[in-house]
Amino acid sequence: MGVNVEGQINELINKLISEQAEDGSWKYPFETGILTDCCMIILLRTLQLEEDEDLIKSLTRRILNEQYEDGAWRLFLDEERGNISLTVSSYYALQISGYIDRDNPNLLQAKKFIIENGGIESVNMFTNVLLSLTGQKEWEVLFPIPVEAVLLPKSFPVNFFDISVFGRANIAPLLILADSKFVIKPLSSPKLNDLFIGESKNRKEEEMEETRSIIDFIEHGIKEIEEWHNDLHGKAIEYLEDYMIQHTEADGTLYSYFSATFYMIYAFLARGKSKNDPKIIKAISGLKSMICVINGNYHCQYTTANVWNTSLLSDAIQNAGVPTSHPTIIKATEYLLKRQHNKFGDWKIHSPRTLPGGWGFSNINTINPDIDDTSASLRSLSRLIHTQPIYQQSWNRGIQWILSMQNDDGGWASFERNVDNPLLNFLPYGEGLLMDALINRPNWTNLGIFRNVHRYSQGSSSNKKSDEMVIYASE
């Protein structure tokens, strides 16, 4: 018996139409593993916010459900073996939750894996930060660059805005925390001493010669500007705090990223704010607003994916034959028009003549557009642009923004143009964190939109399927 492909497509279309939200978007979960779940438990317990017991219990169940037979947790399904950093974070979160005893078989199995794979000393930089700021490890020289470096001018060979926007969002609060060596550890916190197998390594002694040379160069630049400014250190800390505040979204999150917001909360505490400060309360509320349910348990999304979901699904449904006049398409398009950016973001630094017009990934994002979401949103608009002037105007703004983001080498990155300073490769901040244009090459998902530019600039208003149309993009 043959497969009724057309019938299955219609069934999927009807399912998608029924699951569209009232605002025109599709709010499917953006599942990002359990690290955010671990961090939420640790955040709530270290701040001693006790009104979230149902949330903590559910996150605890989710973490336990994701443990593998060898006692470890994995970052990715295809990760060959357990991840030591995530396993330590999970072990810590389960204990601090208060619902899992340290003699629980799951924890004993996790502890065995940790000890056999280098102990707590082997975790990555970000887990070290988590452990250090909550009093489980001594602060090491995790961030060898002094905070004053953020004040180096844009003309300096290495400066704050050479870093990717994702890197800046996370490094801004991390620099404050590392500089103050901030620690918050309630008396009820578990002790992780049994996970140590030797002395902590001094990361400064392990720095590569190239890394040391770059740091020396940066420190020399700082000394030069210190001759002209008093209290450069204080100004740098104030600059970083102001940067976080200025880049906080309406829901209180920093760039709508879980990790950046998580660090920002602790950075505000390090700056002397109370845990009941409105900025901290709003940031926690923003993180909670991104919680979804997966397989019956809560999951803290890293961010929401509403714009991305809506762009792809609207385009796919149209490509499957649903006319642009259908209410589902109209609602999706109206939603996307509302989410098109009108504010300037950090991308303006590298493209000063450009006006806003891109789209971001999450529902709340207003200042951090990216190439993938913009190209996907434009594809979903492409069949409508000759039906109403407002669609054409939105299309034109988006096209101009995405064209302006092309790197000098001809390729596109993710967020900003020409953020590809090779000197950043020598800084010890994790692979891929600092560089946006790590590999500059034309992305086929973005190039597809320019085929549409040519097609619709000829005046075509056809809704028929065409070989010219690119259906899918890859985030």
Coordinates of C-alpha atoms in Angstrom, one line a residue:
M1 CA 0.0 0.0 0.0
G2 CA 1.4 3.4 -1.0
V3 CA 1.9 6.2 1.4
N4 CA -0.6 9.0 1.0
V5 CA 1.9 11.9 1.1
E6 CA -0.6 14.6 0.3
G7 CA -2.9 13.3 3.1
Q8 CA -0.1 13.4 5.6
I9 CA 0.9 16.9 4.6
N10 CA -2.7 18.1 5.1
E11 CA -2.8 16.4 8.4
L12 CA 0.4 18.2 9.5
I13 CA -0.9 21.5 8.2
N14 CA -4.1 21.2 10.2
K15 CA -2.1 20.2 13.3
L16 CA 0.1 23.3 13.0
I17 CA -2.9 25.6 12.3
S18 CA -4.6 24.3 15.5
E19 CA -1.4 24.8 17.6
Q20 CA -0.8 28.4 16.5
A21 CA -1.0 30.8 19.5
E22 CA -3.5 33.6 19.6
D23 CA -0.7 36.2 18.9
G24 CA 0.1 34.4 15.6
S25 CA 3.3 32.7 16.8
W26 CA 4.2 29.1 17.5
K27 CA 5.5 28.6 21.0
Y28 CA 7.1 25.2 20.8
P29 CA 9.8 24.6 23.4
F30 CA 13.4 25.4 22.8
E31 CA 14.9 22.4 24.6
T32 CA 18.5 23.1 25.5
G33 CA 19.6 20.3 27.9
I34 CA 19.6 20.4 31.7
L35 CA 22.4 22.9 32.4
T36 CA 19.9 25.7 32.7
D37 CA 17.7 23.5 35.0
C38 CA 20.7 22.9 37.2
C39 CA 21.6 26.6 37.3
M40 CA 18.0 27.6 38.2
I41 CA 18.0 25.2 41.2
I42 CA 21.4 26.6 42.4
L43 CA 20.2 30.2 41.9
L44 CA 17.0 29.8 43.8
R45 CA 18.7 27.9 46.7
T46 CA 21.7 30.3 47.0
L47 CA 19.3 33.3 47.0
Q48 CA 17.1 31.3 49.5
L49 CA 13.9 31.9 47.6
E50 CA 11.8 29.2 49.1
E51 CA 8.5 29.9 47.4
D52 CA 9.5 27.8 44.3
E53 CA 9.4 24.3 45.8
D54 CA 7.2 22.9 43.0
L55 CA 9.6 24.2 40.4
I56 CA 12.7 22.9 42.2
K57 CA 11.0 19.4 42.6
S58 CA 10.1 19.3 38.9
L59 CA 13.6 20.4 37.7
T60 CA 15.1 17.8 40.1
R61 CA 13.0 15.0 38.5
R62 CA 14.0 16.2 35.0
I63 CA 17.7 16.1 35.8
L64 CA 17.4 12.6 37.3
N65 CA 15.5 11.4 34.2
E66 CA 18.4 12.6 32.0
Q67 CA 21.1 10.7 33.8
Y68 CA 22.9 7.9 31.8
E69 CA 23.6 4.4 33.0
D70 CA 27.3 5.3 33.6
G71 CA 26.2 7.9 36.2
A72 CA 27.0 10.8 33.9
W73 CA 25.1 13.5 32.0
R74 CA 25.7 14.5 28.4
L75 CA 25.5 17.9 26.8
F76 CA 24.4 16.3 23.5
L77 CA 22.7 13.1 22.5
D78 CA 25.7 12.2 20.3
E79 CA 28.3 13.0 22.8
E80 CA 30.5 9.9 23.0
R81 CA 30.8 9.8 26.8
G82 CA 29.7 11.6 29.8
N83 CA 30.5 15.3 30.2
I84 CA 32.5 16.0 33.4
S85 CA 31.4 19.6 33.7
L86 CA 27.7 18.9 33.3
T87 CA 27.9 15.9 35.6
V88 CA 29.4 18.1 38.4
S89 CA 26.7 20.7 37.8
S90 CA 24.0 18.1 38.0
Y91 CA 25.5 16.4 41.1
Y92 CA 25.7 19.9 42.7
A93 CA 22.1 20.9 41.7
L94 CA 20.6 17.6 42.9
Q95 CA 22.2 17.9 46.3
I96 CA 21.5 21.6 46.8
S97 CA 17.8 21.0 45.8
G98 CA 17.4 19.3 49.2
Y99 CA 15.3 16.5 47.7
I100 CA 18.2 14.1 46.8
D101 CA 20.4 12.7 49.6
R102 CA 24.1 12.4 48.9
D103 CA 23.8 8.6 49.5
N104 CA 21.2 8.3 46.8
P105 CA 22.4 5.6 44.2
N106 CA 22.2 8.1 41.4
L107 CA 24.5 10.5 43.2
L108 CA 26.9 7.8 44.2
Q109 CA 27.1 6.7 40.5
A110 CA 27.6 10.3 39.4
K111 CA 30.4 10.7 42.0
K112 CA 32.1 7.6 40.8
F113 CA 32.1 9.0 37.2
I114 CA 33.5 12.3 38.4
I115 CA 36.3 10.8 40.4
E116 CA 37.3 8.5 37.5
N117 CA 37.4 11.4 35.1
G118 CA 39.6 13.9 36.8
G119 CA 37.5 15.1 39.7
I120 CA 36.1 18.5 40.2
E121 CA 39.4 20.0 39.1
S122 CA 38.7 19.0 35.5
V123 CA 35.6 21.1 34.9
N124 CA 35.5 23.9 32.3
M125 CA 35.8 27.6 33.0
F126 CA 32.1 28.3 33.3
T127 CA 31.5 25.5 35.8
N128 CA 34.5 26.8 37.8
V129 CA 32.8 30.2 37.9
L130 CA 29.6 28.5 39.2
L131 CA 31.4 26.6 41.9
S132 CA 33.6 29.6 42.9
L133 CA 30.8 32.2 43.2
T134 CA 28.7 29.8 45.3
G135 CA 31.7 29.0 47.6
Q136 CA 32.5 25.4 46.5
K137 CA 36.0 26.3 45.1
E138 CA 38.5 29.0 45.6
W139 CA 38.5 31.7 42.9
E140 CA 41.3 31.1 40.5
V141 CA 42.7 33.3 37.8
L142 CA 39.8 32.4 35.5
F143 CA 39.7 35.8 33.8
P144 CA 43.3 36.9 33.4
I145 CA 42.4 40.1 31.6
P146 CA 41.8 43.1 34.0
V147 CA 38.4 44.7 33.9
E148 CA 40.0 48.0 32.7
A149 CA 40.4 46.4 29.3
V150 CA 36.7 47.1 28.5
L151 CA 37.6 50.8 28.4
L152 CA 40.3 50.4 25.7
P153 CA 39.3 52.5 22.6
K154 CA 37.8 50.8 19.5
S155 CA 41.0 51.8 17.7
F156 CA 43.0 49.5 20.0
P157 CA 43.9 46.2 18.3
V158 CA 41.9 44.3 20.8
N159 CA 38.8 45.9 22.4
F160 CA 35.5 45.0 24.0
F161 CA 33.5 45.3 20.8
D162 CA 35.8 42.9 18.9
I163 CA 34.1 40.2 21.0
S164 CA 30.9 38.5 19.7
V165 CA 27.7 39.9 21.2
F166 CA 27.1 36.6 22.8
G167 CA 30.5 36.8 24.4
R168 CA 30.0 40.3 25.6
A169 CA 26.7 39.4 27.1
N170 CA 28.3 36.8 29.3
I171 CA 31.7 38.3 29.9
A172 CA 30.3 41.7 31.2
P173 CA 28.9 40.2 34.4
L174 CA 31.6 37.5 34.7
L175 CA 34.3 40.2 34.7
I176 CA 32.6 41.9 37.7
L177 CA 32.3 38.6 39.5
A178 CA 35.9 37.6 38.9
D179 CA 37.2 41.0 39.8
S180 CA 35.4 41.0 43.2
K181 CA 35.8 37.3 43.7
F182 CA 32.2 37.4 44.9
V183 CA 30.9 34.5 47.0
I184 CA 27.4 33.7 48.2
K185 CA 27.1 30.5 50.1
P186 CA 24.1 29.8 52.4
L187 CA 24.8 27.6 55.5
S188 CA 22.5 24.9 53.9
S189 CA 24.8 24.5 50.9
P190 CA 26.2 21.0 50.4
K191 CA 29.9 20.3 50.5
L192 CA 31.6 19.0 47.4
N193 CA 34.9 18.3 49.0
D194 CA 34.6 14.6 48.2
L195 CA 34.8 15.4 44.5
F196 CA 38.4 16.8 44.7
I197 CA 41.2 14.4 43.8
G198 CA 44.2 16.7 44.1
E199 CA 45.3 20.3 44.2
S200 CA 43.6 22.8 42.1
K201 CA 45.6 23.8 39.0
N202 CA 46.8 27.4 38.7
R203 CA 45.4 28.4 35.3
K204 CA 47.8 31.4 35.1
E205 CA 50.8 29.1 35.1
E206 CA 49.2 27.1 32.3
E207 CA 48.7 30.0 29.9
M208 CA 50.3 29.6 26.5
E209 CA 53.1 31.9 25.5
E210 CA 50.8 33.5 22.9
T211 CA 48.1 34.1 25.5
R212 CA 50.5 35.8 27.9
S213 CA 51.8 38.0 25.1
I214 CA 48.3 39.2 24.2
I215 CA 47.5 39.9 27.9
D216 CA 50.8 41.8 28.3
F217 CA 49.9 43.9 25.2
I218 CA 46.4 44.6 26.7
E219 CA 47.9 45.6 30.1
H220 CA 50.4 47.9 28.3
G221 CA 47.4 49.6 26.6
I222 CA 45.7 50.0 29.9
K223 CA 48.7 51.6 31.5
E224 CA 48.8 54.2 28.7
I225 CA 45.2 55.3 29.2
E226 CA 45.7 55.2 33.0
E227 CA 48.0 58.2 32.6
W228 CA 45.0 60.3 31.4
H229 CA 42.2 59.0 33.6
N230 CA 41.8 58.6 37.4
D231 CA 40.3 55.5 39.0
L232 CA 40.2 53.6 35.7
H233 CA 39.2 50.4 37.7
G234 CA 36.1 52.0 39.2
K235 CA 35.1 53.4 35.8
A236 CA 35.4 50.0 34.2
I237 CA 33.2 48.4 36.8
E238 CA 30.6 51.1 36.4
Y239 CA 30.8 50.7 32.6
L240 CA 30.1 47.0 32.8
E241 CA 27.2 47.5 35.2
D242 CA 25.8 50.1 32.9
Y243 CA 26.3 47.9 29.9
M244 CA 24.2 45.2 31.6
I245 CA 21.4 47.6 32.5
Q246 CA 21.3 49.2 29.0
H247 CA 21.1 45.8 27.4
T248 CA 18.4 44.4 29.7
E249 CA 15.2 43.5 27.8
A250 CA 11.7 44.4 29.0
D251 CA 11.3 41.1 30.9
G252 CA 14.4 41.8 33.0
T253 CA 16.7 39.4 31.2
L254 CA 20.1 40.3 29.7
Y255 CA 19.8 39.9 26.0
S256 CA 17.1 37.3 26.7
Y257 CA 19.9 34.7 27.4
F258 CA 19.6 32.5 30.4
S259 CA 23.4 32.3 31.1
A260 CA 24.0 36.1 30.8
T261 CA 21.0 36.8 33.1
F262 CA 22.1 34.2 35.6
Y263 CA 25.6 35.8 35.8
M264 CA 24.0 39.3 35.9
I265 CA 22.0 38.5 39.0
Y266 CA 25.1 37.5 40.9
A267 CA 27.0 40.5 39.4
F268 CA 24.3 42.8 40.8
L269 CA 24.7 41.1 44.2
A270 CA 28.5 41.7 43.9
R271 CA 27.8 45.3 43.3
G272 CA 26.0 45.6 46.6
K273 CA 22.4 45.2 45.5
S274 CA 20.0 43.2 47.8
K275 CA 18.4 40.0 46.5
N276 CA 15.1 41.9 46.7
D277 CA 16.4 44.7 44.4
P278 CA 13.8 45.3 41.6
K279 CA 16.4 44.5 38.9
I280 CA 17.1 41.1 40.5
I281 CA 13.5 40.3 41.1
K282 CA 12.6 41.2 37.5
A283 CA 15.6 39.2 36.1
I284 CA 14.5 36.1 38.0
S285 CA 10.9 36.6 36.8
G286 CA 12.2 36.9 33.3
L287 CA 14.0 33.6 33.6
K288 CA 10.9 32.0 35.0
S289 CA 8.8 33.3 32.1
M290 CA 10.9 31.2 29.7
I291 CA 10.0 28.0 31.6
C292 CA 8.2 25.4 29.6
V293 CA 7.0 21.8 30.2
I294 CA 8.7 18.8 28.5
N295 CA 7.6 15.2 29.2
G296 CA 5.7 16.3 32.2
N297 CA 8.5 18.3 33.9
Y298 CA 9.5 21.9 33.9
H299 CA 12.5 23.0 31.7
C300 CA 14.3 26.3 31.8
Q301 CA 14.7 27.3 28.2
Y302 CA 18.0 29.1 27.4
T303 CA 15.7 31.5 25.5
T304 CA 12.5 31.3 23.6
A305 CA 12.3 30.4 19.9
N306 CA 9.0 32.0 19.0
V307 CA 10.3 34.1 16.1
W308 CA 12.3 31.3 14.6
N309 CA 9.5 28.8 14.9
T310 CA 7.0 31.2 13.3
S311 CA 9.2 32.2 10.4
L312 CA 10.0 28.6 9.5
L313 CA 6.5 27.3 9.9
S314 CA 4.7 30.1 8.1
D315 CA 7.1 29.6 5.2
A316 CA 6.7 25.8 5.2
I317 CA 2.9 26.0 5.3
Q318 CA 2.8 28.5 2.4
N319 CA 5.2 26.3 0.5
A320 CA 2.8 23.4 1.1
G321 CA 0.0 25.3 -0.6
V322 CA -1.8 27.3 2.0
P323 CA -2.6 30.7 0.4
T324 CA -1.3 33.9 1.8
S325 CA -4.8 35.1 2.5
H326 CA -5.4 32.3 5.0
P327 CA -5.9 33.6 8.6
T328 CA -3.0 31.5 9.9
I329 CA -0.6 33.1 7.5
I330 CA -2.0 36.6 8.1
K331 CA -1.7 36.1 11.9
A332 CA 1.9 34.8 11.6
T333 CA 2.9 37.7 9.4
E334 CA 1.4 40.3 11.7
Y335 CA 3.3 38.7 14.6
L336 CA 6.6 38.8 12.7
L337 CA 6.0 42.5 11.7
K338 CA 5.6 43.3 15.4
R339 CA 8.8 41.5 16.2
Q340 CA 10.9 43.3 13.6
H341 CA 13.5 45.4 15.3
N342 CA 13.3 49.2 15.6
K343 CA 16.1 49.7 18.1
F344 CA 19.8 50.0 17.5
G345 CA 21.9 47.3 19.0
D346 CA 25.7 46.7 19.3
W347 CA 25.7 45.7 15.6
K348 CA 25.7 49.5 15.0
I349 CA 29.3 49.7 16.1
H350 CA 30.4 47.7 13.1
S351 CA 27.8 49.0 10.6
P352 CA 27.3 52.6 11.6
R353 CA 25.3 53.6 8.5
T354 CA 22.7 50.9 8.9
L355 CA 19.1 51.4 10.2
P356 CA 17.3 48.7 12.3
G357 CA 15.3 46.1 10.4
G358 CA 16.4 42.6 11.5
W359 CA 14.7 39.9 13.6
G360 CA 16.0 38.1 16.6
F361 CA 15.4 34.5 17.8
S362 CA 13.3 35.0 20.9
N363 CA 9.9 36.5 21.6
I364 CA 11.3 39.3 23.8
N365 CA 14.4 40.1 21.8
T366 CA 14.5 43.8 20.7
I367 CA 18.2 44.7 20.2
N368 CA 20.0 41.6 19.1
P369 CA 18.9 40.6 15.6
D370 CA 20.7 37.8 13.7
I371 CA 21.2 36.8 10.1
D372 CA 19.4 33.4 10.3
D373 CA 16.2 34.7 11.9
T374 CA 16.2 37.7 9.6
S375 CA 16.6 35.6 6.4
A376 CA 13.9 33.1 7.7
S377 CA 11.5 35.9 8.5
L378 CA 12.1 37.5 5.0
R379 CA 11.4 34.2 3.3
S380 CA 8.0 33.9 5.2
L381 CA 7.2 37.4 4.0
S382 CA 8.3 36.9 0.4
R383 CA 5.0 35.8 -1.0
L384 CA 3.1 38.7 0.6
I385 CA 5.2 41.7 -0.2
H386 CA 3.1 42.9 -3.1
T387 CA -0.2 42.4 -1.3
Q388 CA 0.1 45.4 1.1
P389 CA 2.6 48.3 1.3
I390 CA 3.4 47.5 5.0
Y391 CA 4.7 44.1 4.0
Q392 CA 6.9 45.7 1.3
Q393 CA 8.2 48.2 3.8
S394 CA 9.1 45.5 6.3
W395 CA 10.7 43.5 3.5
N396 CA 12.8 46.5 2.4
R397 CA 14.0 47.2 5.9
G398 CA 15.0 43.6 6.5
I399 CA 16.8 43.3 3.2
Q400 CA 18.8 46.5 3.8
W401 CA 19.8 45.3 7.3
I402 CA 20.9 41.8 6.1
L403 CA 22.9 43.2 3.2
S404 CA 24.7 45.6 5.5
M405 CA 25.8 42.7 7.7
Q406 CA 27.9 41.1 5.0
N407 CA 31.6 40.7 6.1
D408 CA 34.4 42.2 4.1
D409 CA 35.4 38.7 2.9
G410 CA 31.9 38.1 1.4
G411 CA 30.5 35.8 4.0
W412 CA 28.0 36.3 6.9
A413 CA 28.4 35.6 10.5
S414 CA 25.6 35.2 13.0
F415 CA 25.1 38.6 14.6
E416 CA 27.5 41.3 13.6
R417 CA 29.8 42.0 10.7
N418 CA 33.6 41.6 10.8
V419 CA 33.8 40.4 14.4
D420 CA 36.7 38.1 13.5
N421 CA 39.8 39.5 15.2
P422 CA 42.3 36.6 15.1
L423 CA 44.0 37.9 18.3
L424 CA 40.9 36.7 20.3
N425 CA 41.8 33.1 19.5
F426 CA 44.6 33.3 22.0
L427 CA 42.4 34.3 24.9
P428 CA 41.3 31.5 27.2
Y429 CA 37.5 32.1 27.1
G430 CA 36.2 29.0 25.6
E431 CA 36.0 27.9 22.0
G432 CA 33.5 29.9 20.0
L433 CA 32.6 32.4 22.8
L434 CA 34.5 35.4 21.5
M435 CA 34.3 35.0 17.8
D436 CA 31.2 35.7 15.8
A437 CA 32.8 35.3 12.4
L438 CA 34.9 32.3 13.4
I439 CA 34.4 30.8 10.0
N440 CA 33.5 33.4 7.4
R441 CA 31.7 31.8 4.5
P442 CA 28.5 32.4 2.6
N443 CA 25.7 30.5 4.4
W444 CA 23.3 28.8 1.9
T445 CA 20.3 29.5 4.2
N446 CA 21.0 33.2 3.9
L447 CA 22.0 33.3 0.2
G448 CA 18.5 31.8 -0.6
I449 CA 16.9 35.1 0.4
F450 CA 18.7 37.0 -2.3
R451 CA 17.3 34.7 -5.0
N452 CA 13.9 35.9 -3.7
V453 CA 15.1 39.5 -3.9
H454 CA 15.7 39.1 -7.6
R455 CA 12.5 37.2 -8.2
Y456 CA 10.2 39.7 -6.4
S457 CA 12.0 42.7 -7.6
Q458 CA 10.7 41.7 -11.1
G459 CA 7.1 42.3 -9.8
S460 CA 6.0 38.7 -9.5
S461 CA 3.1 38.2 -7.1
S462 CA 2.5 34.6 -7.7
N463 CA 1.8 32.3 -4.8
K464 CA 2.7 29.1 -6.7
K465 CA 5.5 26.9 -5.6
S466 CA 8.8 27.7 -7.3
D467 CA 12.2 26.1 -7.5
E468 CA 13.5 29.5 -6.6
M469 CA 12.1 29.3 -3.1
V470 CA 14.3 28.1 -0.2
I471 CA 12.1 26.3 2.2
Y472 CA 14.2 25.6 5.3
A473 CA 17.0 27.3 7.2
S474 CA 19.2 26.0 9.9
E475 CA 19.6 27.9 13.2

